[in-house]
Coordinates of C-alpha atoms and ligand atoms in Angstrom, one line a residue:
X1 CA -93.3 -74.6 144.8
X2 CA -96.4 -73.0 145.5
X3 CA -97.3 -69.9 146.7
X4 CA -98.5 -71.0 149.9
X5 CA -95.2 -72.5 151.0
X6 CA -93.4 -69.3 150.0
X7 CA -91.6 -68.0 153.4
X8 CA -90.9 -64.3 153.4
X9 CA -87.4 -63.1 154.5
X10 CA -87.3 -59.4 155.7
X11 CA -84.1 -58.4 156.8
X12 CA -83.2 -56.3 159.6
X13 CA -79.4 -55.6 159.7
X14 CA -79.4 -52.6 158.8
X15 CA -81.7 -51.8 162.0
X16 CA -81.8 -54.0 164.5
X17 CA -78.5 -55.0 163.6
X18 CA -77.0 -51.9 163.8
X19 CA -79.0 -51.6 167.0
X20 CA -75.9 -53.4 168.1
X21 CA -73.8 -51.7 170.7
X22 CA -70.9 -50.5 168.7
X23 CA -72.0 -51.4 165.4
X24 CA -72.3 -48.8 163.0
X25 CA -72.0 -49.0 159.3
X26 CA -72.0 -46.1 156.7
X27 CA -74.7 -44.7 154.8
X28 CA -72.2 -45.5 151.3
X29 CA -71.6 -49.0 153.2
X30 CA -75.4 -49.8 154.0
X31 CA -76.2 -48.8 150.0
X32 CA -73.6 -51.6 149.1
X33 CA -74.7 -54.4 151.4
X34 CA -78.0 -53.2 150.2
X35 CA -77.6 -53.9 146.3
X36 CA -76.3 -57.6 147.6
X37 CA -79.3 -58.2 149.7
X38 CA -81.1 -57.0 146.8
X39 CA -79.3 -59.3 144.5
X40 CA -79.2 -62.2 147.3
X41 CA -83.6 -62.7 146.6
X42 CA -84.0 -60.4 149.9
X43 CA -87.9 -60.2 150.0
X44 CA -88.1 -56.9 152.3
X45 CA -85.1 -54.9 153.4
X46 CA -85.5 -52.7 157.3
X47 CA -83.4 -49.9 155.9
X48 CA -83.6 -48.4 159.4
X49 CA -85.5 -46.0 161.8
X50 CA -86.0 -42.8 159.8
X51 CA -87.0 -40.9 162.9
X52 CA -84.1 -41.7 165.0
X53 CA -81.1 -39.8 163.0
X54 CA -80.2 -37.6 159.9
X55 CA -78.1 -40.8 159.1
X56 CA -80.6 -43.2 158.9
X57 CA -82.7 -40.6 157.5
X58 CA -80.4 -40.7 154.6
X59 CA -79.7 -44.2 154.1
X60 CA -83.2 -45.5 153.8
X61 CA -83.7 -42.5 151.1
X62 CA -80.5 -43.9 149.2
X63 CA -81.2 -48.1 149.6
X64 CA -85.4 -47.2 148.5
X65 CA -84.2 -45.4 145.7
X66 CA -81.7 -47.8 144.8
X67 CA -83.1 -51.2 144.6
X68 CA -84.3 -53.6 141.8
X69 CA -86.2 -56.1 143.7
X70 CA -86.5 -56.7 147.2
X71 CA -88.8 -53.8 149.2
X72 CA -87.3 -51.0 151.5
X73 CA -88.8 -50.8 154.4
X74 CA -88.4 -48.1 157.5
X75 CA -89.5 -48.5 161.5
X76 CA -91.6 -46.2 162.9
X77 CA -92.8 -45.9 166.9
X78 CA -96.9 -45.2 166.4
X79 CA -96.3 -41.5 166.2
X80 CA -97.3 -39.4 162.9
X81 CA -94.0 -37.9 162.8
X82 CA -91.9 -41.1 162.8
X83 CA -94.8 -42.4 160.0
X84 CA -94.1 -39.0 158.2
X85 CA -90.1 -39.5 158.2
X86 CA -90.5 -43.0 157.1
X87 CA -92.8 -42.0 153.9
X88 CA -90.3 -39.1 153.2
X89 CA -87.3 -41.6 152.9
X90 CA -89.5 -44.4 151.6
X91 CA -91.3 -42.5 148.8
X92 CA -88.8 -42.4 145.8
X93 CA -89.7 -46.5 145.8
X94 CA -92.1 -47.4 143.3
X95 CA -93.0 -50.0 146.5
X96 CA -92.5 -49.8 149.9
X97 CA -93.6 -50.6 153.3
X98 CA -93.8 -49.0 156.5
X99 CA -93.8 -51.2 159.7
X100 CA -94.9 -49.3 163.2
X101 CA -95.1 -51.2 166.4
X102 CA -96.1 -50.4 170.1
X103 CA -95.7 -52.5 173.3
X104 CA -98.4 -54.3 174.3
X105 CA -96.7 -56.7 177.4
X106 CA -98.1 -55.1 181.1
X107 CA -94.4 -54.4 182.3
X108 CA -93.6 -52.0 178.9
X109 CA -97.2 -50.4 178.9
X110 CA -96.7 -49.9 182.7
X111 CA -92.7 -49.0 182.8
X112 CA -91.8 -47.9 179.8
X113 CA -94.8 -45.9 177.8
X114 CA -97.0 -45.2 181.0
X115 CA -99.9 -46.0 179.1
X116 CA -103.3 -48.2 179.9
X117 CA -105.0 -51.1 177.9
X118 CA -107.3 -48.1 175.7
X119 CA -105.2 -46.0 175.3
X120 CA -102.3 -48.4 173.5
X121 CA -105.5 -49.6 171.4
X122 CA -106.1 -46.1 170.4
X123 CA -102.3 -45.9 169.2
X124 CA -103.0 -49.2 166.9
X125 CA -105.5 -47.3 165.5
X126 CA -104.0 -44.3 164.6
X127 CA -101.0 -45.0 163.4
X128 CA -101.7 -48.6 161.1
X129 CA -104.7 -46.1 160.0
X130 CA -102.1 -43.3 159.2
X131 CA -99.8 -45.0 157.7
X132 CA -101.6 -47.1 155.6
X133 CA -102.4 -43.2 153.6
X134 CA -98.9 -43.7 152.2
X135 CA -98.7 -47.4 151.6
X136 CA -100.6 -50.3 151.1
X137 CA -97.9 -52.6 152.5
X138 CA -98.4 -51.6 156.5
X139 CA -96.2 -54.0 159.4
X140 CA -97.8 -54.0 162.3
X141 CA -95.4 -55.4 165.6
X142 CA -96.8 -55.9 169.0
X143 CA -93.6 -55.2 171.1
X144 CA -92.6 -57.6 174.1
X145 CA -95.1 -59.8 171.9
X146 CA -94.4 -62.8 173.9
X147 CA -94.7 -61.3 177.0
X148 CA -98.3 -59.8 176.1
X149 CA -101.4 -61.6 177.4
X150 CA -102.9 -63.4 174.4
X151 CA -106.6 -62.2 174.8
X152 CA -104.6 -58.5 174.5
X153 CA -102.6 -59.6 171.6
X154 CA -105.3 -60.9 169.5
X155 CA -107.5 -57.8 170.6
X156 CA -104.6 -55.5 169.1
X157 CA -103.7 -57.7 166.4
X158 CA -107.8 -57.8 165.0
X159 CA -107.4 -54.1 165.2
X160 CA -104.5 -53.7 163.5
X161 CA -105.6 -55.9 160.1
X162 CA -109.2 -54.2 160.6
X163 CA -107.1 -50.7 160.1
X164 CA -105.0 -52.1 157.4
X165 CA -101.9 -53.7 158.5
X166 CA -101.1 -56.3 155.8
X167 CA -98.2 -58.5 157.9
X168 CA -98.3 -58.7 161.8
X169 CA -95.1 -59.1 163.6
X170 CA -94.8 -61.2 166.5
X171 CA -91.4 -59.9 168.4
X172 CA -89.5 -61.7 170.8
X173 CA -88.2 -58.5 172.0
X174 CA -86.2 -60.1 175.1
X175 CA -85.3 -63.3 174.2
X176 CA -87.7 -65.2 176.7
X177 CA -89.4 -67.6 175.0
X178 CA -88.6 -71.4 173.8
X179 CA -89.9 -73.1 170.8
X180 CA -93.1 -74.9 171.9
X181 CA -94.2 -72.1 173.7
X182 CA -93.8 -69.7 170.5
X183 CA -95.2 -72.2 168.4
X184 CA -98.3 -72.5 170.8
X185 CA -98.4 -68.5 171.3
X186 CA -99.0 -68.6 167.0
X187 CA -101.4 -71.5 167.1
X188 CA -102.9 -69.3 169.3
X189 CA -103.0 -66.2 167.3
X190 CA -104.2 -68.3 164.0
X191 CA -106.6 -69.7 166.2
X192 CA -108.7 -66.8 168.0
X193 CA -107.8 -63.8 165.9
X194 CA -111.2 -63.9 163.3
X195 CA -109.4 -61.6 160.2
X196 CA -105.9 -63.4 160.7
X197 CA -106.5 -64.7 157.0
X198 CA -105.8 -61.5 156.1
X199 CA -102.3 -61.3 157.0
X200 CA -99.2 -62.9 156.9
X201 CA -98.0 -63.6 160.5
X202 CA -94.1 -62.9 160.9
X203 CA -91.7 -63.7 163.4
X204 CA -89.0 -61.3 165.3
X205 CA -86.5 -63.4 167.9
X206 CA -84.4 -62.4 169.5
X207 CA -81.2 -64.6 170.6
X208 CA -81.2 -64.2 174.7
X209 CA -80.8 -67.2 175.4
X210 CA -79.7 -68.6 172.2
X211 CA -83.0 -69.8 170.4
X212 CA -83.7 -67.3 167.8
X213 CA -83.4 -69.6 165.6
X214 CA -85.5 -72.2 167.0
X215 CA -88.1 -70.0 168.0
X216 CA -88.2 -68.9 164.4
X217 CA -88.2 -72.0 162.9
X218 CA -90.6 -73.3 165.7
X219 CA -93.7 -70.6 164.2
X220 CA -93.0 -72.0 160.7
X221 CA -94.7 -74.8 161.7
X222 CA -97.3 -73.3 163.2
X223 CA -98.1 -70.6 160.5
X224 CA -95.5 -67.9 160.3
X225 CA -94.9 -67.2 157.0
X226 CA -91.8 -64.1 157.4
X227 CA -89.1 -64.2 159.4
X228 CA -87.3 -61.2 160.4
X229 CA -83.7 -61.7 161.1
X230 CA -79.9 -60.1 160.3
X231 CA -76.7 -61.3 158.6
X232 CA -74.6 -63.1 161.2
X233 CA -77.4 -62.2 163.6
X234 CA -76.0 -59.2 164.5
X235 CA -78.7 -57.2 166.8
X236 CA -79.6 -55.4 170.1
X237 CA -77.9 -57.8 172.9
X238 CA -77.5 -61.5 171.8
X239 CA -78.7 -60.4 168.5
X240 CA -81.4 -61.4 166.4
X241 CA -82.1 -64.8 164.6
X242 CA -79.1 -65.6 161.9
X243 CA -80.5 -65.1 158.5
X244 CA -78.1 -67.4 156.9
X245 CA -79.1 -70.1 160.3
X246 CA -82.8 -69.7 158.5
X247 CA -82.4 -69.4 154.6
X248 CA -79.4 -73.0 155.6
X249 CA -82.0 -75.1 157.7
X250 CA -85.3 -74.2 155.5
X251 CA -82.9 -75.6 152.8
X252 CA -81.1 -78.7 154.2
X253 CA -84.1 -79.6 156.0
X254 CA -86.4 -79.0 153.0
X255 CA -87.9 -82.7 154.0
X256 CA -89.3 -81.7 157.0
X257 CA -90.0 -77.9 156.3
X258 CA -90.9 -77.7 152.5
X259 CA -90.9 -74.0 152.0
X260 CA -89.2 -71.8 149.8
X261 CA -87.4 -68.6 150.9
X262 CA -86.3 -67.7 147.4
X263 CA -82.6 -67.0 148.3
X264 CA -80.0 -66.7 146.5
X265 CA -77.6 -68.5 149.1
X266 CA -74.2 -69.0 147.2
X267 CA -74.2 -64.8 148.5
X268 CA -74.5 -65.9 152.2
X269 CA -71.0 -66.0 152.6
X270 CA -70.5 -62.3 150.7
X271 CA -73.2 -61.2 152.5
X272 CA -71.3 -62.5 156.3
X273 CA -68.4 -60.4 155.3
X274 CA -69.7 -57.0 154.2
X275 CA -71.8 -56.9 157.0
X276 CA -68.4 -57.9 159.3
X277 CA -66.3 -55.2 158.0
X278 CA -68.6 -52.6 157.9
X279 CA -69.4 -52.9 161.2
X280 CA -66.3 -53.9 163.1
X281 CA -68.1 -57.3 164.6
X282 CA -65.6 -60.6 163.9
X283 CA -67.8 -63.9 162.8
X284 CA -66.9 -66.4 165.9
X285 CA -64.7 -69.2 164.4
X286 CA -67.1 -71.9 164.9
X287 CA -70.1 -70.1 164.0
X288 CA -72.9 -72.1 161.8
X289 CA -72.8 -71.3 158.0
X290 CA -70.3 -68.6 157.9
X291 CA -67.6 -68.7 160.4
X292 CA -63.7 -69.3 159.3
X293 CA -64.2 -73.5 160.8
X294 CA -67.5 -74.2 159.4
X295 CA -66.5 -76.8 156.9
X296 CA -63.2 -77.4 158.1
X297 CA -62.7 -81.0 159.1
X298 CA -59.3 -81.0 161.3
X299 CA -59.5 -84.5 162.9
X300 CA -58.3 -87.3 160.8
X301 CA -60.9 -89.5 161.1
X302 CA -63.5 -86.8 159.1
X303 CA -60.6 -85.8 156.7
X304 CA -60.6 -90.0 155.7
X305 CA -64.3 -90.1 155.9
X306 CA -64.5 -86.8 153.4
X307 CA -62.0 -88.4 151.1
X308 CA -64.1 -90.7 150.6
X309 CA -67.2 -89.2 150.5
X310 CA -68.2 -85.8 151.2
X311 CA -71.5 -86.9 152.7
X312 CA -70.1 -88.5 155.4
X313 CA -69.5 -85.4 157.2
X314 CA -70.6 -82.5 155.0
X315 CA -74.8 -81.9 155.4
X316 CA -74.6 -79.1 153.5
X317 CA -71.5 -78.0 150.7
X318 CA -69.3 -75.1 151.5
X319 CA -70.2 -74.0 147.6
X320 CA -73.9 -73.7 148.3
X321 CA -72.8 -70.5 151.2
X322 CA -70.6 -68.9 148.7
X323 CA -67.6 -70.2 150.4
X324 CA -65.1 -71.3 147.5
X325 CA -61.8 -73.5 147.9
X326 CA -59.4 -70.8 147.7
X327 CA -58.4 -70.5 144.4
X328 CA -55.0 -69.8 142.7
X329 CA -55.6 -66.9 140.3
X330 CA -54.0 -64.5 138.0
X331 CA -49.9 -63.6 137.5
X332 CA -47.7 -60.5 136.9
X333 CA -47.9 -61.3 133.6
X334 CA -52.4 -61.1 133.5
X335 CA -53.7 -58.2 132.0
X336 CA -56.2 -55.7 132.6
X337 CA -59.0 -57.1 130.6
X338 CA -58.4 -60.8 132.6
X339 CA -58.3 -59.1 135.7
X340 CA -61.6 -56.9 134.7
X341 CA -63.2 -60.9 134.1
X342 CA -62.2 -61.8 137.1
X343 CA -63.8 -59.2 139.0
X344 CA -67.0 -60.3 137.3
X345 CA -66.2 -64.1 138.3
X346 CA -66.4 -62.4 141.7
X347 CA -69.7 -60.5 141.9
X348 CA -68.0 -57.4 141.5
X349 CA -70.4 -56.2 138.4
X350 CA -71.0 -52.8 139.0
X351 CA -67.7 -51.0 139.9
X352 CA -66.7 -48.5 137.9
X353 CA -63.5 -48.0 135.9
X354 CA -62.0 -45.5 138.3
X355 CA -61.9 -48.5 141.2
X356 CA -60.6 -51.4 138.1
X357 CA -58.0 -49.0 137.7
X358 CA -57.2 -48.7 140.7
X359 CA -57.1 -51.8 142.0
X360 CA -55.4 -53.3 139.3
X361 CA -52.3 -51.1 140.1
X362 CA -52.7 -52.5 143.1
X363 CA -52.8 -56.1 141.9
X364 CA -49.2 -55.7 139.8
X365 CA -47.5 -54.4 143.0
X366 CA -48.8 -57.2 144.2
X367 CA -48.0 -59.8 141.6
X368 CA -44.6 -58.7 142.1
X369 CA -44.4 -58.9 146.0
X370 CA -46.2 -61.9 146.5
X371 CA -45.9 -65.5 145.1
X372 CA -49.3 -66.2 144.4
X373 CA -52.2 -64.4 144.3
X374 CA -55.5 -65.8 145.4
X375 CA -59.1 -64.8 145.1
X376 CA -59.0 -63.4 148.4
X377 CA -56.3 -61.3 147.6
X378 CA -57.9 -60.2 144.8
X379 CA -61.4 -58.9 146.9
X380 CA -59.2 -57.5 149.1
X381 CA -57.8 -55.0 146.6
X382 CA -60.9 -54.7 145.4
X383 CA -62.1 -53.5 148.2
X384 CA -59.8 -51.3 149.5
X385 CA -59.6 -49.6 146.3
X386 CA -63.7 -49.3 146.9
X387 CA -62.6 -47.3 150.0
X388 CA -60.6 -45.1 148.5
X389 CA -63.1 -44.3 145.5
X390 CA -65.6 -42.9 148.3
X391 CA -63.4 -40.1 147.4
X392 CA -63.9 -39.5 150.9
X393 CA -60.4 -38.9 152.2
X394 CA -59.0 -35.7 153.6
X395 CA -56.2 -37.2 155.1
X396 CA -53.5 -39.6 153.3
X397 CA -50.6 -41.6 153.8
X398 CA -47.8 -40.6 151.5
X399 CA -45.0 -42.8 153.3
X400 CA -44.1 -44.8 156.3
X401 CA -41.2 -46.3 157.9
X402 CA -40.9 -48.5 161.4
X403 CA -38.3 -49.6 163.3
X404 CA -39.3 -52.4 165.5
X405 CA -37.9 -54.9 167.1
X406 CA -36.1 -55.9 170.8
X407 CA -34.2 -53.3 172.5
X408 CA -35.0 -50.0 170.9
X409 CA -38.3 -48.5 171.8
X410 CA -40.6 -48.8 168.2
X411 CA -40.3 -46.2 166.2
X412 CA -42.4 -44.7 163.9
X413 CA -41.8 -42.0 160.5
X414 CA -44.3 -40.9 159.0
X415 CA -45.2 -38.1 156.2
X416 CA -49.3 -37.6 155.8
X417 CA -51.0 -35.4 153.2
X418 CA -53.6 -33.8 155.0
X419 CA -56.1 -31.5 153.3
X420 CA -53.2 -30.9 150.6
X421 CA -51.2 -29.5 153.3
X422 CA -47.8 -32.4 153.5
X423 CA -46.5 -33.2 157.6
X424 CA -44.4 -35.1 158.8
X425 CA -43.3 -36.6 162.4
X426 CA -41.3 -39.1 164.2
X427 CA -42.7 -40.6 167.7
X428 CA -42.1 -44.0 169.4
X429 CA -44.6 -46.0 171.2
X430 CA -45.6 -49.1 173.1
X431 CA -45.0 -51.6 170.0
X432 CA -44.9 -50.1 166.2
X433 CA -48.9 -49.7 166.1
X434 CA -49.0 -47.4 169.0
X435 CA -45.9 -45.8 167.3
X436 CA -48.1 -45.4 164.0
X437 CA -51.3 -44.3 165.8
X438 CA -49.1 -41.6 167.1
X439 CA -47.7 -40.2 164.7
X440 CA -51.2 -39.6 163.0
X441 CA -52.5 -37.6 166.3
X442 CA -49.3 -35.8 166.2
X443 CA -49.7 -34.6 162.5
X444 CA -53.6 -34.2 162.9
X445 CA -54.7 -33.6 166.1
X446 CA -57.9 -35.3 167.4
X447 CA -59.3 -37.1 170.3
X448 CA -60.7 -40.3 169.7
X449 CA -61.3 -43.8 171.7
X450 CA -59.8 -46.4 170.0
X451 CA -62.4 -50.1 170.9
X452 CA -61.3 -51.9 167.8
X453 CA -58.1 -52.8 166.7
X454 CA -58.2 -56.5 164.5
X455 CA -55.8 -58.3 162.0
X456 CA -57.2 -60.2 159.7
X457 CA -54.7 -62.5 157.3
X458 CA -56.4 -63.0 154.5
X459 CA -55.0 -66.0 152.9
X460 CA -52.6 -68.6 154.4
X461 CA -48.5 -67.7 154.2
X462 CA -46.0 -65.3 155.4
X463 CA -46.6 -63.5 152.5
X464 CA -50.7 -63.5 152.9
X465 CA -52.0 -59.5 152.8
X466 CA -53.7 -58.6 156.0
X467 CA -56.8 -56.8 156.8
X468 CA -56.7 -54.2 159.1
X469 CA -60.0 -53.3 161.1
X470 CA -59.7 -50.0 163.2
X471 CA -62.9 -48.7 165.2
X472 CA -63.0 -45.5 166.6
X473 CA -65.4 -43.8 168.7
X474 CA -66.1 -39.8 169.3
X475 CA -69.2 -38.6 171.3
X476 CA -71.9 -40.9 170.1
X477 CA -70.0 -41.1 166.6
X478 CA -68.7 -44.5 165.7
X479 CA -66.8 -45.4 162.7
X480 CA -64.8 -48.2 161.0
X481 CA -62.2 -47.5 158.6
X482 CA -60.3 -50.9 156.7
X483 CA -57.5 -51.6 154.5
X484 CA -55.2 -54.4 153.0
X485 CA -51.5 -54.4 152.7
X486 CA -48.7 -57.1 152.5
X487 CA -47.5 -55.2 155.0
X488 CA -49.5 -55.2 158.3
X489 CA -48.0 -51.5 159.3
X490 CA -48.9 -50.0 157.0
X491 CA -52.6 -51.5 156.6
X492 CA -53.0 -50.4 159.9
X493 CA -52.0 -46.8 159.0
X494 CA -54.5 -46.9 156.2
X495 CA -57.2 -48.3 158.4
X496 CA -56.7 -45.7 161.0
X497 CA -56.9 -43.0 158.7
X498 CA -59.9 -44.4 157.0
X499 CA -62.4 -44.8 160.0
X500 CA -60.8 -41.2 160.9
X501 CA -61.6 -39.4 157.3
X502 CA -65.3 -41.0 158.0
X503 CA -65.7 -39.6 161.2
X504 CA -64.5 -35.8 159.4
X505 CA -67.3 -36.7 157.4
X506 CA -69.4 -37.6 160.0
X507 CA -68.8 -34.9 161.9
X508 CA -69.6 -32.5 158.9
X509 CA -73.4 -34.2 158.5
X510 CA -73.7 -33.6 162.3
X511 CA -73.0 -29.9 162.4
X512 CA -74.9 -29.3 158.7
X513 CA -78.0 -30.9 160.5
X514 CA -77.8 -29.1 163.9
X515 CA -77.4 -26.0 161.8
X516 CA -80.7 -27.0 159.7
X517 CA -82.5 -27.6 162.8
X518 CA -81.2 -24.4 164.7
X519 CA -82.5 -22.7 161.2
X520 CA -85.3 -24.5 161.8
X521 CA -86.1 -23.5 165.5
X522 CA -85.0 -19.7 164.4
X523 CA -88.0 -20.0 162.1
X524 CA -90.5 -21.8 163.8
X525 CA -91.2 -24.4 161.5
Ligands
LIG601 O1 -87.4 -56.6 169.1 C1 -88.4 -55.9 168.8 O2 -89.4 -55.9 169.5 C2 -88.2 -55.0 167.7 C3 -89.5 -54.3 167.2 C4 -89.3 -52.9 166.8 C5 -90.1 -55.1 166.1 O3 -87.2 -54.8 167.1
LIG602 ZN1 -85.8 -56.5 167.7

């Protein structure tokens, strides 16, 4: 393909996304959905709003100095000091871009900033001019874009390339327009902005009324040539445009839009469930690509009509999303250096030989519970035991015992390591979780919200191991802890300590900044 057709995909989970109400994902989470994004043909990666928290701060530091190919990016308002915190956490890249926006629709420069028509224009100016000192690769976003009067938007967007800015950024910041209208609003833009050669037009939707997508798709045709957009379309409100809803129909449609995004797809599906557990957010069942039904045909005429021929009902193949027929794998009697292949088989390249280790324990317990051992199972050890090597927890189950069932009120024994110190405690509760959750606040106190509590089987049986999803909240601290058991008890156990070690951690970061910043203050700096 040639160059012309290449479509750029700049991913924004890890900012918008996490813009999500109650999505929140670690900075050691966001550095390993950043190496598959990296791995997945990502073309630009929105690491997240430097500015806005130590946290973010300190993940788009870690992802820019960690990747091989795609390009870190951070968000910026047009103020010198977001530009600043951006090229601080940007700079350890040997490329990187910086993407500032302001609003330019009459109800956000009226409402929201307060500002007239010369005064946003002298806010283009300044900051695509300053941050284009750090970078050559400058994002320039006109916010509420489709709400902006066009003669303003091409006024701001001529500016913008005149001072530098290298891709402009059309955002759908509400969710308001439909595809003809977007495809007209770029038409437009192609057609009356005189340097637009200059730059490669992107597109930002978001999902209000459920046409990311199509708006997206709609600007292709008319001359975008990026689209921004998150893994499951995760985002502020409805969300953002799917990635994997892009990267699928660019690719099964390829006859009637021959571009080529460059992604690795069989990762989609990896990719769907990182970003899932990490932040808490189920996949719907039914949704496009990478929900649980995608390419499961239940009536019986489509299982006949698959028999026969996969094309009958199949437009795209469950292989080419990463999603595999679950596979029987390895027995009691497999060895480490099978099990170590089998990782690779998986994608799992770069863990080291602490977590194999660990998780191959883990895998012998299990070979000798469990009848057979699928794939599944297998990531889900993996995974867990990736949790525990974040050598992040404080507090640890050593045992656990419940007595549930009718009559007796649930009861719960418990003995927890915490910070070397061994406890242990007895309550009952309102089922044998609430008996569990319990006996943690009894042997640690702490006062958290529970808003997430999920069971996830993760293969088919009675004998299936279950992921356990807990989300906790503190303040305006959020955190997810996760962990797989045969046992659903005691997965949930895990999981609750887990998101409660990270928000220890959590905490720790909050107080070590406010002291910096109190330091700070104290000094006058
Ligand atoms: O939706 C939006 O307008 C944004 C901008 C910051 C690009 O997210
Ligand atoms: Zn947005």
């Amino acid at each position: 393909m040639s160059d012309k057709d290449k479509v750029y995909i700049f991913d924004t989970t890890m900012r918008d996304g996490e813009q999500s109400p109650g999505a929140s994902m670690s900075v050691e989470e966001k550095i390993q959905i950043s190496r598959v994004f990296d791995d997945m043909g990502i073309d630009i990666i929105e690491a997240g709003f430097p500015i806005t928290s130590p946290g973010d701060f300190e993940a788009v530091t870690a992802i820019s100095k960690g990747l091989k190919n795609s390009i870190p990016c951070g968000l910026a308002r047009a103020k010198k000091k977001d530009i600043d915190a951006c090229y601080e956490s940007l700079k350890f890249a040997k490329r990187f871009r910086i993407h500032t926006f302001i609003s330019t629709s009459p109800v956000h420069m009226k409402h929201k900033l307060n500002m007239s028509d010369e005064q946003v224009i002298e806010a283009v100016k300044e900051s695509v001019t300053y941050a284009k000192k750090f970078t050559d690769d400058v994002e320039w976003s006109c916010e509420d874009g489709t709400r902006t009067t066009l003669d303003f938007m091409c006024k701001t967007i001529e500016l913008a390339i005149n001072c530098g800015a290298t891709t402009i950024n059309i955002p759908d910041t509400v969710g308001y327009s439909i595809p003809e209208e977007f495809a007209k609003t770029i038409t437009h833009i192609k057609n009356n902005v005189p340097n637009i050669d200059k730059a490669i037009i992107s597109a930002h939707c978001h999902n209000d009324l459920g046409l990311a997508v199509a708006n997206a798709l709609a600007g292709l045709s008319a001359g975008v040539r990026q689209i921004e957009c998150t893994i499951n379309g995760i985002g502020e409100r409805a969300g953002n445009a799917a990635l994997e809803e892009i990267v699928m129909a660019i690719k099964t449609r390829n006859d009637l839009m021959p571009y080529d995004t460059g992604i690795k797809t069989e990762l989609i599906s990896k990719a769907s469930k990182m970003v899932s557990n990490a932040t808490g957010f189920p996949v719907q069942f039914n949704k496009a690509i990478v929900g649980k039904n995608a390419f499961a045909h239940e009536s019986g005429i489509h299982q006949d009509g698959m028999l026969k021929n996969r094309e009958t009902y199949e437009i795209m193949s469950p292989e080419s999303v990463g999603v595999k027929k679950t596979s029987l794998v390895m027995g009691k009697h497999s060895g480490r250096h099978a099990f170590k292949d089998k990782l690779n088989d998986l994608g799992y390249t770069d863990v080291t030989d602490d977590v194999i280790q660990e998780a191959f324990g883990k895998f012998k317990v299990l070979a000798d519970k469990k009848k057979q051992i699928y794939d599944e199972d297998i990531i889900a050890l993996v995974d867990d035991s990736l949790i525990v090597d974040n050598k992040i927890n404080a507090i640890n189950l050593k045992s656990l015992k419940v007595f549930a069932g009718t009559g007796e009120p649930q009861r719960a024994e418990m003995t927890l390591d915490v910070f070397g110190e061994i406890k242990e405690t007895s309550q009952t509760g309102d089922g044998p979780v609430d008996a569990i959750f319990k006996c943690i606040k009894e042997l640690y106190e702490h006062d958290v919200k529970l808003s997430l509590y999920q069971v996830h089987a993760v293969t088919e049986g009675t004998d299936a191991q279950a992921t356990v999803s807990v989300k906790i909240e503190e303040n305006d601290r959020t955190t997810v802890g996760q962990s797989a058991d045969t046992d659903t008890l005691v997965a949930s156990a895990k999981a609750y300590l887990n998101a409660l070690n990270k928000m220890l951690i959590k905490r720790e970061k909050k107080s070590l900044s406010e002291n910096i910043e109190h330091q700070r203050v104290k000094e006058g700096v």
